[in-house]
Amino acid sequence: MPALLQFILIGLAVIALLGVVLEDVIHVNKAKVTLFLGTLSWFLLFIFHDAGHEGAVNEGFLENISEIASLWLFLVAAMTFVAYLNKKGMIENLIHLFLPKQISERRLLFLTAIFCFVFSSLADNITATLVSVTLILSLNLSTKKTVRFATLVVFSVNSGGVSLITGDVTTLMIFLANKVSILDLLMLSLPAFVAVLALAILLSRGMTETVNVQIRRTDVRGVDLAIAGIFLTTIIGTIVSNVLFNIPPVLTFLLGLSVMFLVARFYGEDEDETPILEYIRVIEFETLLFFLGILLLVGMLKEIEVLDALVRMYEVLPPVVANYIMGVLSAAIDNVPLTAALLKAGITMSEAEWLGLTYAVGVGGSLLVIGSAAGIVAMSKVSGLTFGSYARYSFLLLIVYTVGYAASMSLAETVLGAG
């Protein structure tokens, strides 16, 4: 590949990152910037590639698009479920069932952390973030406190997702590569939860006021209960079907979505003022387009072998240290292709070290708001949450990430070593 082309493509990726960071300054939507530069980079790659490499570039692009399409369809299905249940008040009813009319900010902070952690273990990170952010925004807190709560949500959601294959894409990837087992993955829940509680303690300083929670109850209809049941069954079915038959999670969620449509039709929901199919239109397509642009850019970097340089880190550093650094890097580089590059590199590690990597790439993205799907969704929903406002808490996040990583490695080595 011509050196000039490689330099230009890397420059486009850097400009895209700057476009996300400086969105509030340049007043150009980050989805527009990343989508333009992501498609342009592949366009240039197709035109100016080395002679005789047409097939390799085309194959790399199709592989990149296939991964993006799978993620898109999974998110569309999950977000449609959430959009419906949220519109019908089902999620709000569930949350308010456990909240008193008045609660201290500190207690609310801990309850939010626990809810995000548990819910994201069962649902995907996008769904858990959408639900949690909706609750926070309904409390009408000050912008500063709202950002503090949103920061906790992002870290808690990412932490909760690492211990189950339905909670995080990278966890699923490492599991499917036969590097870890489901039972061993469950070990990560304890150190991850410790890190979440540690962050809640650090963020609770100055949280001394009382919050008035507006308890609202929405009438629950039979169709709403049925669709809530389908959603829960889909989540559980994703785990079971993948373990037993290696069925991709996206297929299970699309099946669940189709059942949702048919059940709604059986109940006559299509005769309502908002037909069931209309809920697809209200999901966060801005977020999905941002994902598309970012993943196109990262796929391009993988194609020109820039990401392969990261793998060489394991040749000079112990895996425990390299995994920790990879987690930090995942805050700036999408963790999915980063994990894919590591899995394809043929790196030899013990199962305890693979568990450490699972925690690192799953939680490390929380260090920057653009480093994870949860952060991107939260940023699109919370007006005061920007790259800069989130970065004020990056040092605290680095501390609790380090605590969680050290705890996960210690526990994994103790249990697996004893076994």
Short mmCIF file of C-alpha atoms in Angstrom, two decimals:
data_model
loop_
_atom_site.label_atom_id
_atom_site.label_comp_id
_atom_site.label_asym_id
_atom_site.label_seq_id
_atom_site.Cartn_x
_atom_site.Cartn_y
_atom_site.Cartn_z
CA MET A 1 0.00 0.00 0.00
CA PRO A 2 1.37 3.47 -0.89
CA ALA A 3 2.72 5.22 2.20
CA LEU A 4 0.92 8.43 1.23
CA LEU A 5 -2.45 6.65 1.11
CA GLN A 6 -1.86 5.06 4.51
CA PHE A 7 -0.93 8.45 5.95
CA ILE A 8 -4.09 10.05 4.50
CA LEU A 9 -6.35 7.27 5.81
CA ILE A 10 -4.89 7.51 9.32
CA GLY A 11 -5.33 11.29 9.09
CA LEU A 12 -9.03 10.85 8.24
CA ALA A 13 -9.48 8.65 11.32
CA VAL A 14 -7.78 11.27 13.51
CA ILE A 15 -9.96 14.04 12.04
CA ALA A 16 -13.06 11.94 12.75
CA LEU A 17 -12.00 11.50 16.37
CA LEU A 18 -11.40 15.23 16.67
CA GLY A 19 -14.83 15.84 15.14
CA VAL A 20 -16.41 13.80 17.92
CA VAL A 21 -14.36 15.48 20.65
CA LEU A 22 -14.96 19.00 19.33
CA GLU A 23 -18.63 18.57 18.39
CA ASP A 24 -19.70 21.39 20.73
CA VAL A 25 -17.10 23.70 19.21
CA ILE A 26 -17.61 23.07 15.48
CA HIS A 27 -21.39 22.52 15.82
CA VAL A 28 -21.40 19.64 13.35
CA ASN A 29 -23.17 16.45 14.39
CA LYS A 30 -20.69 13.67 15.15
CA ALA A 31 -22.77 11.14 13.18
CA LYS A 32 -22.41 13.26 10.03
CA VAL A 33 -18.66 13.66 10.48
CA THR A 34 -17.88 10.00 11.16
CA LEU A 35 -20.23 8.69 8.47
CA PHE A 36 -18.69 10.97 5.82
CA LEU A 37 -15.08 10.20 6.75
CA GLY A 38 -15.78 6.48 7.25
CA THR A 39 -17.29 6.06 3.79
CA LEU A 40 -14.68 8.36 2.20
CA SER A 41 -11.81 6.32 3.66
CA TRP A 42 -13.09 3.08 2.11
CA PHE A 43 -13.77 4.92 -1.15
CA LEU A 44 -10.12 6.01 -1.31
CA LEU A 45 -8.97 2.54 -0.33
CA PHE A 46 -10.87 1.00 -3.26
CA ILE A 47 -9.45 3.52 -5.75
CA PHE A 48 -5.81 3.71 -4.69
CA HIS A 49 -5.07 0.21 -3.36
CA ASP A 50 -2.06 -1.74 -4.56
CA ALA A 51 -2.40 -3.45 -7.91
CA GLY A 52 -3.68 -6.99 -7.59
CA HIS A 53 -5.29 -6.43 -4.20
CA GLU A 54 -8.82 -5.65 -5.43
CA GLY A 55 -10.17 -8.90 -4.03
CA ALA A 56 -8.59 -8.39 -0.61
CA VAL A 57 -10.02 -4.87 -0.24
CA ASN A 58 -13.47 -6.01 -1.35
CA GLU A 59 -13.37 -8.98 1.04
CA GLY A 60 -12.29 -6.73 3.90
CA PHE A 61 -15.10 -4.28 3.17
CA LEU A 62 -17.75 -7.00 2.98
CA GLU A 63 -16.52 -8.46 6.27
CA ASN A 64 -16.69 -5.00 7.88
CA ILE A 65 -20.19 -4.35 6.55
CA SER A 66 -21.34 -7.80 7.71
CA GLU A 67 -20.20 -7.08 11.28
CA ILE A 68 -21.88 -3.66 11.21
CA ALA A 69 -25.12 -5.09 9.79
CA SER A 70 -25.26 -7.71 12.54
CA LEU A 71 -24.77 -5.04 15.20
CA TRP A 72 -27.31 -2.72 13.57
CA LEU A 73 -30.02 -5.37 13.35
CA PHE A 74 -29.41 -6.46 16.93
CA LEU A 75 -29.67 -2.86 18.15
CA VAL A 76 -32.76 -2.14 16.04
CA ALA A 77 -34.53 -5.14 17.57
CA ALA A 78 -33.50 -4.31 21.15
CA MET A 79 -34.27 -0.60 20.80
CA THR A 80 -37.70 -1.30 19.31
CA PHE A 81 -38.60 -3.42 22.34
CA VAL A 82 -37.43 -0.65 24.64
CA ALA A 83 -39.21 2.06 22.65
CA TYR A 84 -42.50 0.20 22.96
CA LEU A 85 -42.19 -0.68 26.64
CA ASN A 86 -41.04 2.84 27.46
CA LYS A 87 -43.92 4.46 25.55
CA LYS A 88 -46.44 2.23 27.33
CA GLY A 89 -44.95 3.05 30.75
CA MET A 90 -43.90 -0.51 31.56
CA ILE A 91 -40.29 0.36 32.38
CA GLU A 92 -41.32 3.41 34.40
CA ASN A 93 -43.80 1.29 36.37
CA LEU A 94 -41.07 -1.24 37.17
CA ILE A 95 -38.62 1.40 38.34
CA HIS A 96 -41.13 3.32 40.43
CA LEU A 97 -42.21 0.08 42.06
CA PHE A 98 -38.92 0.12 44.01
CA LEU A 99 -38.49 3.88 44.48
CA PRO A 100 -40.02 5.87 47.35
CA LYS A 101 -41.53 9.31 46.82
CA GLN A 102 -38.53 10.88 48.51
CA ILE A 103 -34.99 9.57 48.48
CA SER A 104 -31.57 11.00 49.26
CA GLU A 105 -29.29 11.66 46.29
CA ARG A 106 -26.64 9.38 47.75
CA ARG A 107 -29.02 6.46 48.14
CA LEU A 108 -30.40 7.08 44.68
CA LEU A 109 -26.86 7.01 43.31
CA PHE A 110 -26.24 3.54 44.77
CA LEU A 111 -29.63 2.23 43.64
CA THR A 112 -28.88 3.49 40.13
CA ALA A 113 -25.52 1.72 40.15
CA ILE A 114 -27.05 -1.57 41.28
CA PHE A 115 -29.93 -1.36 38.81
CA CYS A 116 -27.62 -0.59 35.86
CA PHE A 117 -25.25 -3.39 36.80
CA VAL A 118 -27.96 -6.04 37.15
CA PHE A 119 -30.07 -4.94 34.19
CA SER A 120 -27.10 -4.75 31.80
CA SER A 121 -26.16 -8.32 32.74
CA LEU A 122 -29.45 -9.47 31.23
CA ALA A 123 -30.04 -6.90 28.51
CA ASP A 124 -27.59 -5.33 26.09
CA ASN A 125 -25.70 -2.18 27.01
CA ILE A 126 -27.76 0.04 24.73
CA THR A 127 -31.03 -1.04 26.30
CA ALA A 128 -29.74 -0.70 29.85
CA THR A 129 -28.38 2.77 29.15
CA LEU A 130 -31.57 4.00 27.52
CA VAL A 131 -33.68 2.84 30.46
CA SER A 132 -31.33 4.27 33.09
CA VAL A 133 -30.86 7.63 31.39
CA THR A 134 -34.62 8.00 30.99
CA LEU A 135 -34.99 7.60 34.76
CA ILE A 136 -32.27 10.16 35.49
CA LEU A 137 -33.73 12.77 33.16
CA SER A 138 -37.14 12.40 34.80
CA LEU A 139 -35.69 13.57 38.14
CA ASN A 140 -34.90 17.09 36.88
CA LEU A 141 -31.51 17.26 38.63
CA SER A 142 -28.98 20.01 37.98
CA THR A 143 -26.80 19.59 34.90
CA LYS A 144 -23.70 18.86 36.99
CA LYS A 145 -25.43 16.15 39.02
CA THR A 146 -27.10 14.71 35.93
CA VAL A 147 -23.66 14.32 34.30
CA ARG A 148 -22.40 12.63 37.48
CA PHE A 149 -25.29 10.16 37.41
CA ALA A 150 -24.80 9.56 33.67
CA THR A 151 -21.10 8.83 34.23
CA LEU A 152 -22.03 6.24 36.82
CA VAL A 153 -24.58 4.74 34.43
CA VAL A 154 -22.00 4.31 31.65
CA PHE A 155 -19.46 2.60 33.91
CA SER A 156 -22.06 0.43 35.67
CA VAL A 157 -23.67 -0.70 32.43
CA ASN A 158 -20.33 -1.66 30.89
CA SER A 159 -19.27 -3.44 34.11
CA GLY A 160 -22.49 -5.41 34.37
CA GLY A 161 -22.26 -6.61 30.79
CA VAL A 162 -18.87 -8.33 31.00
CA SER A 163 -20.00 -11.42 32.89
CA LEU A 164 -22.66 -12.67 30.44
CA ILE A 165 -22.50 -13.14 26.69
CA THR A 166 -25.75 -11.21 26.23
CA GLY A 167 -24.34 -8.21 28.07
CA ASP A 168 -21.35 -7.33 25.90
CA VAL A 169 -20.30 -8.09 22.33
CA THR A 170 -16.62 -8.57 23.21
CA THR A 171 -17.51 -11.04 25.96
CA LEU A 172 -19.47 -13.01 23.39
CA MET A 173 -16.57 -12.90 20.93
CA ILE A 174 -14.05 -14.20 23.45
CA PHE A 175 -16.47 -16.93 24.54
CA LEU A 176 -17.14 -18.06 20.96
CA ALA A 177 -13.38 -18.30 20.41
CA ASN A 178 -13.33 -20.91 23.21
CA LYS A 179 -11.03 -18.81 25.38
CA VAL A 180 -13.35 -18.76 28.41
CA SER A 181 -16.37 -20.68 29.68
CA ILE A 182 -19.72 -19.27 30.79
CA LEU A 183 -19.23 -20.40 34.39
CA ASP A 184 -15.81 -18.77 34.57
CA LEU A 185 -17.21 -15.59 33.05
CA LEU A 186 -19.63 -15.35 35.97
CA MET A 187 -16.60 -14.86 38.22
CA LEU A 188 -16.13 -11.43 36.68
CA SER A 189 -19.41 -10.21 38.16
CA LEU A 190 -17.92 -9.93 41.67
CA PRO A 191 -14.86 -7.75 40.90
CA ALA A 192 -16.91 -5.74 38.41
CA PHE A 193 -19.54 -5.04 41.07
CA VAL A 194 -16.85 -4.03 43.57
CA ALA A 195 -15.54 -1.48 41.06
CA VAL A 196 -19.04 -0.10 40.49
CA LEU A 197 -19.62 0.36 44.23
CA ALA A 198 -16.21 2.04 44.52
CA LEU A 199 -17.17 4.55 41.84
CA ALA A 200 -20.54 5.19 43.51
CA ILE A 201 -18.72 5.97 46.77
CA LEU A 202 -16.35 8.39 45.02
CA LEU A 203 -19.17 10.14 43.16
CA SER A 204 -21.41 10.40 46.23
CA ARG A 205 -19.32 13.20 47.72
CA GLY A 206 -21.48 16.31 47.96
CA MET A 207 -24.67 14.40 47.23
CA THR A 208 -26.56 15.59 50.32
CA GLU A 209 -29.93 16.74 49.02
CA THR A 210 -33.21 14.90 48.79
CA VAL A 211 -34.84 14.04 45.48
CA ASN A 212 -38.60 14.06 45.02
CA VAL A 213 -39.55 11.20 42.75
CA GLN A 214 -42.74 11.66 40.81
CA ILE A 215 -44.43 8.30 41.13
CA ARG A 216 -46.47 7.69 38.03
CA ARG A 217 -48.47 4.59 37.40
CA THR A 218 -49.58 3.62 33.92
CA ASP A 219 -52.40 1.20 33.30
CA VAL A 220 -50.99 -2.11 32.15
CA ARG A 221 -52.80 -3.92 29.37
CA GLY A 222 -52.59 -7.56 28.44
CA VAL A 223 -50.64 -6.83 25.26
CA ASP A 224 -48.05 -4.83 27.23
CA LEU A 225 -47.49 -7.71 29.65
CA ALA A 226 -47.25 -10.12 26.73
CA ILE A 227 -44.60 -8.02 24.95
CA ALA A 228 -42.66 -7.53 28.19
CA GLY A 229 -42.69 -11.31 28.56
CA ILE A 230 -41.48 -11.74 24.98
CA PHE A 231 -38.62 -9.31 25.67
CA LEU A 232 -37.54 -11.21 28.78
CA THR A 233 -37.87 -14.54 26.99
CA THR A 234 -35.79 -13.21 24.10
CA ILE A 235 -33.00 -12.19 26.47
CA ILE A 236 -32.97 -15.58 28.19
CA GLY A 237 -33.38 -17.37 24.87
CA THR A 238 -30.34 -15.55 23.50
CA ILE A 239 -28.16 -17.12 26.19
CA VAL A 240 -29.66 -20.60 25.97
CA SER A 241 -29.77 -20.83 22.17
CA ASN A 242 -26.20 -19.64 21.81
CA VAL A 243 -24.84 -22.04 24.44
CA LEU A 244 -26.75 -25.04 23.11
CA PHE A 245 -26.78 -24.41 19.35
CA ASN A 246 -24.34 -21.52 18.70
CA ILE A 247 -27.19 -19.39 17.33
CA PRO A 248 -26.05 -15.77 16.83
CA PRO A 249 -27.72 -13.34 19.27
CA VAL A 250 -28.96 -11.16 16.41
CA LEU A 251 -31.03 -14.04 15.03
CA THR A 252 -32.69 -14.68 18.40
CA PHE A 253 -33.53 -11.01 18.84
CA LEU A 254 -34.96 -10.74 15.33
CA LEU A 255 -37.10 -13.80 16.07
CA GLY A 256 -38.28 -12.15 19.28
CA LEU A 257 -39.06 -8.94 17.39
CA SER A 258 -41.13 -10.81 14.83
CA VAL A 259 -43.06 -12.58 17.60
CA MET A 260 -43.68 -9.18 19.19
CA PHE A 261 -45.21 -7.91 15.93
CA LEU A 262 -47.44 -10.97 15.54
CA VAL A 263 -48.63 -10.90 19.16
CA ALA A 264 -49.42 -7.19 18.87
CA ARG A 265 -51.48 -7.94 15.76
CA PHE A 266 -53.31 -10.71 17.62
CA TYR A 267 -54.24 -8.22 20.34
CA GLY A 268 -55.39 -5.67 17.77
CA GLU A 269 -52.53 -3.30 18.58
CA ASP A 270 -52.17 -2.37 14.90
CA GLU A 271 -55.57 -0.70 15.16
CA ASP A 272 -54.18 1.68 17.80
CA GLU A 273 -53.21 5.27 16.91
CA THR A 274 -49.58 4.12 16.85
CA PRO A 275 -49.21 0.82 14.94
CA ILE A 276 -46.59 -1.53 16.34
CA LEU A 277 -44.28 -1.15 13.33
CA GLU A 278 -44.11 2.60 13.92
CA TYR A 279 -41.92 2.07 16.99
CA ILE A 280 -38.99 1.24 14.70
CA ARG A 281 -39.12 4.85 13.48
CA VAL A 282 -38.55 6.37 16.95
CA ILE A 283 -35.33 4.54 17.86
CA GLU A 284 -31.99 6.39 17.96
CA PHE A 285 -30.94 6.31 14.31
CA GLU A 286 -28.48 9.13 14.98
CA THR A 287 -26.63 6.78 17.32
CA LEU A 288 -26.79 3.95 14.79
CA LEU A 289 -25.35 6.18 12.06
CA PHE A 290 -22.54 7.19 14.40
CA PHE A 291 -21.80 3.50 14.99
CA LEU A 292 -21.77 2.97 11.24
CA GLY A 293 -19.23 5.72 10.66
CA ILE A 294 -16.96 4.72 13.55
CA LEU A 295 -16.97 1.03 12.64
CA LEU A 296 -16.22 1.83 8.99
CA LEU A 297 -13.21 3.86 10.11
CA VAL A 298 -11.96 1.18 12.49
CA GLY A 299 -12.51 -1.49 9.85
CA MET A 300 -10.41 0.58 7.47
CA LEU A 301 -7.62 0.85 10.08
CA LYS A 302 -7.76 -2.90 10.47
CA GLU A 303 -7.58 -3.35 6.69
CA ILE A 304 -4.40 -1.25 6.39
CA GLU A 305 -2.95 -3.24 9.33
CA VAL A 306 -2.62 -0.31 11.71
CA LEU A 307 -4.37 -2.27 14.47
CA ASP A 308 -1.93 -5.15 14.05
CA ALA A 309 0.75 -2.99 15.63
CA LEU A 310 -1.17 -3.19 18.90
CA VAL A 311 -0.76 -6.96 18.96
CA ARG A 312 3.03 -6.62 19.04
CA MET A 313 2.64 -5.26 22.56
CA TYR A 314 2.28 -8.86 23.77
CA GLU A 315 5.77 -9.62 22.46
CA VAL A 316 7.41 -7.12 24.81
CA LEU A 317 5.03 -6.99 27.81
CA PRO A 318 3.53 -9.65 30.11
CA PRO A 319 -0.09 -10.45 29.14
CA VAL A 320 -1.39 -9.05 32.45
CA VAL A 321 0.12 -5.64 31.68
CA ALA A 322 -0.73 -5.75 27.95
CA ASN A 323 -4.37 -6.62 28.70
CA TYR A 324 -4.64 -3.68 31.09
CA ILE A 325 -3.27 -1.32 28.43
CA MET A 326 -5.63 -2.77 25.83
CA GLY A 327 -8.52 -1.88 28.12
CA VAL A 328 -7.30 1.70 28.33
CA LEU A 329 -6.84 1.85 24.55
CA SER A 330 -10.40 0.58 24.04
CA ALA A 331 -11.60 3.97 25.30
CA ALA A 332 -10.31 5.49 22.06
CA ILE A 333 -10.46 2.49 19.71
CA ASP A 334 -13.66 0.51 19.31
CA ASN A 335 -13.29 -2.63 21.42
CA VAL A 336 -14.94 -4.95 18.89
CA PRO A 337 -12.27 -4.80 16.13
CA LEU A 338 -9.60 -4.47 18.82
CA THR A 339 -10.77 -7.74 20.36
CA ALA A 340 -11.09 -9.32 16.92
CA ALA A 341 -7.48 -8.38 16.12
CA LEU A 342 -6.26 -9.94 19.36
CA LEU A 343 -8.23 -13.14 18.80
CA LYS A 344 -6.90 -13.51 15.23
CA ALA A 345 -3.31 -12.87 16.26
CA GLY A 346 -2.92 -16.31 17.84
CA ILE A 347 -1.84 -14.92 21.22
CA THR A 348 -1.27 -17.62 23.83
CA MET A 349 -2.65 -16.81 27.28
CA SER A 350 -4.03 -18.70 30.24
CA GLU A 351 -7.79 -18.69 30.84
CA ALA A 352 -7.28 -16.33 33.78
CA GLU A 353 -5.51 -13.88 31.47
CA TRP A 354 -8.29 -14.17 28.89
CA LEU A 355 -10.77 -13.36 31.64
CA GLY A 356 -8.66 -10.33 32.50
CA LEU A 357 -8.79 -9.23 28.86
CA THR A 358 -12.57 -9.74 28.87
CA TYR A 359 -12.90 -7.34 31.80
CA ALA A 360 -10.39 -4.89 30.33
CA VAL A 361 -11.96 -4.46 26.89
CA GLY A 362 -15.49 -4.58 28.31
CA VAL A 363 -15.00 -1.91 30.99
CA GLY A 364 -12.01 0.07 29.68
CA GLY A 365 -14.19 1.86 27.14
CA SER A 366 -15.85 3.65 30.05
CA LEU A 367 -12.77 5.84 30.53
CA LEU A 368 -13.95 8.13 27.70
CA VAL A 369 -17.54 8.87 26.76
CA ILE A 370 -16.85 7.88 23.12
CA GLY A 371 -15.25 4.60 24.17
CA SER A 372 -18.40 2.50 24.47
CA ALA A 373 -21.90 2.17 23.08
CA ALA A 374 -23.28 3.08 26.51
CA GLY A 375 -21.33 6.34 26.52
CA ILE A 376 -22.43 7.26 23.01
CA VAL A 377 -26.10 6.61 23.81
CA ALA A 378 -25.87 8.57 27.08
CA MET A 379 -24.20 11.49 25.28
CA SER A 380 -26.97 11.57 22.68
CA LYS A 381 -29.65 11.67 25.39
CA VAL A 382 -28.16 13.94 28.09
CA SER A 383 -27.64 17.46 26.76
CA GLY A 384 -25.02 18.38 29.37
CA LEU A 385 -22.96 15.24 28.80
CA THR A 386 -20.13 16.08 26.43
CA PHE A 387 -16.64 14.75 25.85
CA GLY A 388 -15.24 17.43 28.13
CA SER A 389 -17.77 17.13 30.97
CA TYR A 390 -17.31 13.35 31.06
CA ALA A 391 -13.51 13.65 30.91
CA ARG A 392 -13.55 15.44 34.29
CA TYR A 393 -14.28 12.05 35.85
CA SER A 394 -11.76 10.08 33.76
CA PHE A 395 -9.20 9.93 36.57
CA LEU A 396 -11.76 8.46 39.00
CA LEU A 397 -12.85 6.03 36.30
CA LEU A 398 -9.24 4.98 35.75
CA ILE A 399 -8.88 4.29 39.49
CA VAL A 400 -11.96 2.06 39.72
CA TYR A 401 -11.12 0.37 36.39
CA THR A 402 -7.71 -0.51 37.84
CA VAL A 403 -9.31 -1.82 41.03
CA GLY A 404 -11.74 -3.97 39.05
CA TYR A 405 -9.04 -5.31 36.73
CA ALA A 406 -6.73 -6.20 39.63
CA ALA A 407 -9.58 -7.89 41.48
CA SER A 408 -10.67 -9.86 38.41
CA MET A 409 -7.13 -11.11 37.76
CA SER A 410 -6.60 -12.02 41.42
CA LEU A 411 -9.89 -13.93 41.66
CA ALA A 412 -9.42 -15.70 38.32
CA GLU A 413 -5.89 -16.81 39.11
CA THR A 414 -6.92 -17.98 42.59
CA VAL A 415 -9.94 -20.00 41.45
CA LEU A 416 -8.54 -21.38 38.20
CA GLY A 417 -5.15 -21.99 39.76
CA ALA A 418 -6.77 -23.93 42.59
CA GLY A 419 -8.77 -25.91 40.07
#
